[in-house]
Every structure is written in C-alpha cells, then in structure tokens.
PDB file of C-alpha atoms in Angstrom:
ATOM      1  CA  ARG U  21      51.694 -11.342 137.446  1.00 48.00           C
ATOM      2  CA  ARG U  22      51.648  -7.900 136.525  1.00 52.00           C
ATOM      3  CA  ARG U  23      51.000  -8.630 132.544  1.00 55.00           C
ATOM      4  CA  TRP U  24      47.517  -9.311 134.016  1.00 48.00           C
ATOM      5  CA  LEU U  25      47.127  -7.500 136.579  1.00 52.00           C
ATOM      6  CA  SER U  26      47.453  -4.945 133.964  1.00 53.00           C
ATOM      7  CA  ARG U  27      44.547  -6.630 131.453  1.00 55.00           C
ATOM      8  CA  HIS U  28      41.739  -4.411 133.754  1.00 58.00           C
ATOM      9  CA  GLY U  29      44.178  -0.993 133.311  1.00 60.00           C
ATOM     10  CA  GLY U  30      47.244   0.386 133.489  1.00 71.00           C
ATOM     11  CA  THR U  31      49.663  -0.101 136.435  1.00 83.00           C
ATOM     12  CA  PHE U  32      52.444   1.608 137.886  1.00 91.00           C
ATOM     13  CA  GLU U  33      55.104   1.385 140.878  1.00 92.00           C
ATOM     14  CA  LEU U  34      53.630   2.397 144.288  1.00 96.00           C
ATOM     15  CA  SER U  35      54.663   1.722 147.646  1.00 97.00           C
ATOM     16  CA  TYR U  36      52.094   1.756 150.736  1.00 97.00           C
ATOM     17  CA  ARG U  37      53.255   2.737 154.422  1.00 96.00           C
ATOM     18  CA  ALA U  38      51.671   0.390 156.295  1.00 92.00           C
ATOM     19  CA  ARG U  39      52.398   0.854 159.297  1.00 86.00           C
ATOM     20  CA  ALA U  40      53.434   5.048 160.816  1.00 80.00           C
ATOM     21  CA  THR U  41      54.934   4.198 164.129  1.00 76.00           C
ATOM     22  CA  THR U  42      58.849   4.331 163.293  1.00 78.00           C
ATOM     23  CA  PRO U  43      59.633   7.881 161.284  1.00 75.00           C
ATOM     24  CA  GLY U  44      61.157   6.128 157.516  1.00 77.00           C
ATOM     25  CA  ARG U  45      59.357   2.612 158.318  1.00 83.00           C
ATOM     26  CA  GLY U  46      56.712   0.486 157.390  1.00 92.00           C
ATOM     27  CA  TRP U  47      57.198   0.469 153.648  1.00 96.00           C
ATOM     28  CA  LEU U  48      55.505  -2.159 151.493  1.00 95.00           C
ATOM     29  CA  LEU U  49      56.603  -2.356 147.565  1.00 94.00           C
ATOM     30  CA  GLY U  50      53.897  -2.534 145.589  1.00 93.00           C
ATOM     31  CA  LEU U  51      51.939  -2.078 142.359  1.00 92.00           C
ATOM     32  CA  GLY U  52      48.787   0.292 141.556  1.00 93.00           C
ATOM     33  CA  ARG U  53      46.006   0.356 139.390  1.00 90.00           C
ATOM     34  CA  SER U  54      43.114   2.903 138.666  1.00 88.00           C
ATOM     35  CA  THR U  55      40.468   1.257 137.712  1.00 82.00           C
ATOM     36  CA  GLY U  56      37.007   4.075 137.026  1.00 83.00           C
ATOM     37  CA  GLU U  57      36.172   5.052 140.469  1.00 91.00           C
ATOM     38  CA  GLN U  58      39.160   3.575 142.872  1.00 93.00           C
ATOM     39  CA  LEU U  59      42.795   3.079 143.360  1.00 95.00           C
ATOM     40  CA  GLU U  60      43.814  -0.943 144.165  1.00 94.00           C
ATOM     41  CA  TRP U  61      47.111  -1.427 145.706  1.00 95.00           C
ATOM     42  CA  PHE U  62      48.671  -4.956 145.026  1.00 93.00           C
ATOM     43  CA  ARG U  63      51.829  -5.884 147.266  1.00 91.00           C
ATOM     44  CA  ILE U  64      54.484  -6.600 144.819  1.00 86.00           C
ATOM     45  CA  PHE U  65      55.523 -10.199 146.471  1.00 80.00           C
ATOM     46  CA  SER U  66      52.530 -11.639 146.356  1.00 74.00           C
ATOM     47  CA  LEU U  67      50.315 -14.109 144.161  1.00 74.00           C
ATOM     48  CA  SER U  68      46.721 -13.013 145.226  1.00 76.00           C
ATOM     49  CA  PRO U  69      45.386 -11.822 142.030  1.00 78.00           C
ATOM     50  CA  ARG U  70      42.849  -9.093 144.488  1.00 89.00           C
ATOM     51  CA  PRO U  71      44.521  -6.070 145.744  1.00 93.00           C
ATOM     52  CA  LYS U  72      45.019  -5.915 149.559  1.00 95.00           C
ATOM     53  CA  ARG U  73      44.649  -2.214 149.727  1.00 96.00           C
ATOM     54  CA  VAL U  74      41.273  -0.320 147.540  1.00 96.00           C
ATOM     55  CA  TRP U  75      40.518   3.675 148.147  1.00 96.00           C
ATOM     56  CA  PRO U  76      37.523   5.005 145.982  1.00 95.00           C
ATOM     57  CA  ARG U  77      38.585   7.847 144.749  1.00 94.00           C
ATOM     58  CA  GLU U  78      35.825   9.763 146.243  1.00 93.00           C
ATOM     59  CA  SER U  79      37.859   9.493 149.641  1.00 93.00           C
ATOM     60  CA  LEU U  80      41.073  10.231 148.831  1.00 94.00           C
ATOM     61  CA  THR U  81      42.124  13.823 148.923  1.00 95.00           C
ATOM     62  CA  TYR U  82      45.759  15.145 147.790  1.00 96.00           C
ATOM     63  CA  VAL U  83      47.701  16.791 150.814  1.00 97.00           C
ATOM     64  CA  GLU U  84      51.415  16.991 149.672  1.00 97.00           C
ATOM     65  CA  ARG U  85      54.710  15.635 148.397  1.00 97.00           C
ATOM     66  CA  ARG U  86      57.827  15.491 149.314  1.00 96.00           C
ATOM     67  CA  GLU U  87      61.066  13.326 148.717  1.00 96.00           C
ATOM     68  CA  PRO U  88      61.891   9.783 150.458  1.00 96.00           C
ATOM     69  CA  GLU U  89      64.281  10.913 154.124  1.00 92.00           C
ATOM     70  CA  GLY U  90      66.673   8.717 155.338  1.00 91.00           C
ATOM     71  CA  VAL U  91      66.239   5.356 155.632  1.00 91.00           C
ATOM     72  CA  GLU U  92      63.161   5.525 153.138  1.00 93.00           C
ATOM     73  CA  GLN U  93      65.369   6.627 150.005  1.00 92.00           C
ATOM     74  CA  LEU U  94      67.000   2.441 150.856  1.00 92.00           C
ATOM     75  CA  SER U  95      63.034   1.261 151.100  1.00 91.00           C
ATOM     76  CA  LEU U  96      61.399   2.953 148.231  1.00 95.00           C
ATOM     77  CA  TYR U  97      62.222   2.822 144.316  1.00 91.00           C
ATOM     78  CA  PRO U  98      64.233   4.978 142.729  1.00 93.00           C
ATOM     79  CA  GLY U  99      62.934   8.244 142.032  1.00 94.00           C
ATOM     80  CA  HIS U 100      60.167   8.244 143.931  1.00 97.00           C
ATOM     81  CA  VAL U 101      58.329  10.844 145.851  1.00 97.00           C
ATOM     82  CA  VAL U 102      56.263  10.505 148.904  1.00 97.00           C
ATOM     83  CA  ILE U 103      52.745  12.166 148.746  1.00 97.00           C
ATOM     84  CA  ARG U 104      50.586  12.256 151.612  1.00 97.00           C
ATOM     85  CA  CYS U 105      46.085  11.795 151.072  1.00 97.00           C
ATOM     86  CA  GLU U 106      43.486  12.372 153.392  1.00 96.00           C
ATOM     87  CA  THR U 107      41.149  10.029 153.413  1.00 95.00           C
ATOM     88  CA  PRO U 108      37.874   9.745 155.940  1.00 96.00           C
ATOM     89  CA  THR U 109      39.895   6.851 158.172  1.00 93.00           C
ATOM     90  CA  GLY U 110      42.992   8.740 158.575  1.00 94.00           C
ATOM     91  CA  VAL U 111      46.219   9.389 156.264  1.00 95.00           C
ATOM     92  CA  VAL U 112      47.617   7.461 153.790  1.00 96.00           C
ATOM     93  CA  GLU U 113      51.169   8.128 152.294  1.00 97.00           C
ATOM     94  CA  LEU U 114      52.502   6.165 149.091  1.00 97.00           C
ATOM     95  CA  ALA U 115      55.199   6.484 147.174  1.00 98.00           C
ATOM     96  CA  LEU U 116      55.182   6.452 143.190  1.00 97.00           C
ATOM     97  CA  GLY U 117      57.710   8.189 140.023  1.00 96.00           C
ATOM     98  CA  SER U 118      56.709  11.565 139.258  1.00 93.00           C
ATOM     99  CA  SER U 119      54.681  10.990 136.076  1.00 92.00           C
ATOM    100  CA  SER U 120      52.995   8.296 137.917  1.00 94.00           C
ATOM    101  CA  LEU U 121      51.703  10.836 140.472  1.00 96.00           C
ATOM    102  CA  MET U 122      50.637  13.141 137.010  1.00 95.00           C
ATOM    103  CA  GLY U 123      48.768  10.651 136.344  1.00 92.00           C
ATOM    104  CA  PHE U 124      47.514  10.169 139.830  1.00 93.00           C
ATOM    105  CA  GLN U 125      46.391  13.467 140.062  1.00 94.00           C
ATOM    106  CA  SER U 126      45.064  13.708 136.699  1.00 92.00           C
ATOM    107  CA  TRP U 127      42.387  10.679 137.737  1.00 91.00           C
ATOM    108  CA  LEU U 128      41.884  12.541 141.027  1.00 92.00           C
ATOM    109  CA  GLU U 129      40.641  15.470 139.377  1.00 89.00           C
ATOM    110  CA  ALA U 130      38.708  13.649 136.955  1.00 85.00           C
ATOM    111  CA  ALA U 131      35.909  13.392 139.260  1.00 69.00           C
ATOM    112  CA  PRO U 132      32.578  13.317 139.029  1.00 68.00           C
ATOM    113  CA  PRO U 133      31.147  16.513 139.440  1.00 62.00           C
ATOM    114  CA  GLY U 134      30.223  16.883 143.158  1.00 60.00           C
ATOM    115  CA  ALA U 135      32.993  14.431 144.092  1.00 57.00           C
ATOM    116  CA  GLN U 136      35.919  16.297 146.104  1.00 53.00           C
ATOM    117  CA  HIS U 137      38.865  16.978 143.781  1.00 49.00           C
ATOM    118  CA  LEU U 138      42.630  18.347 144.591  1.00 49.00           C
TER     119      LEU U 138
END
C-alpha cells in the first residue's frame, strides 16, 4: 500500500492526534504525503486508497515543535517530534521524524506568493 501511495508523491511516517482531550492520548499512526498544494494523511492500518485527512498548504501555519512527553513516547514512532500547526478550524498536532520535519517546513515555505508562511 505504501508503494502504491508513493506513486503520487513521496510518503513519510506521520502521526495525527485525533483527540486531545486526555494528555498524551489520541494519536493515530499513519503516512503523510504532500501533493502540490495539500498535505494528505493516511491511516497506517487501513486499506483505503483515500486520505483520511487533508490540509491545504495555505491553511497550515507551523507554530512549534516539542519532544513527545509521557505516554506519547510509547504511542509514536521512535525518534519523532511533535509539531503544532494552526488552521482556520483549530490546532492540529502531528508527529514526524526530524528529516521529514525539515521537508515539511520547506514545503510550507515554498507556497506561492501571497500565501501564509512559517
């Protein structure tokens, strides 16, 4: 499935925090793919060829990064950092590796003129 998904752009390990009601909980493992003007997120344990979440590049604003805390260290891929992004609909927390974070930040910065930047 990952090979099939990567045909339309490179994929990377990307976890998404679906519920933030309990500290450190609510994380879902997945794959990310940036395709042109949007970031797509696919659940790791799914057969669906469609992303579960999609964020347009112009709606994402990178806010900060932090190390996983407490139970998050067990819930996330080893070596991942947690980032916080703001969107028009609220805060989104994602977790990814350091090299993927650099690629994500570059992708955000490469937005067309007049779009939001980091």
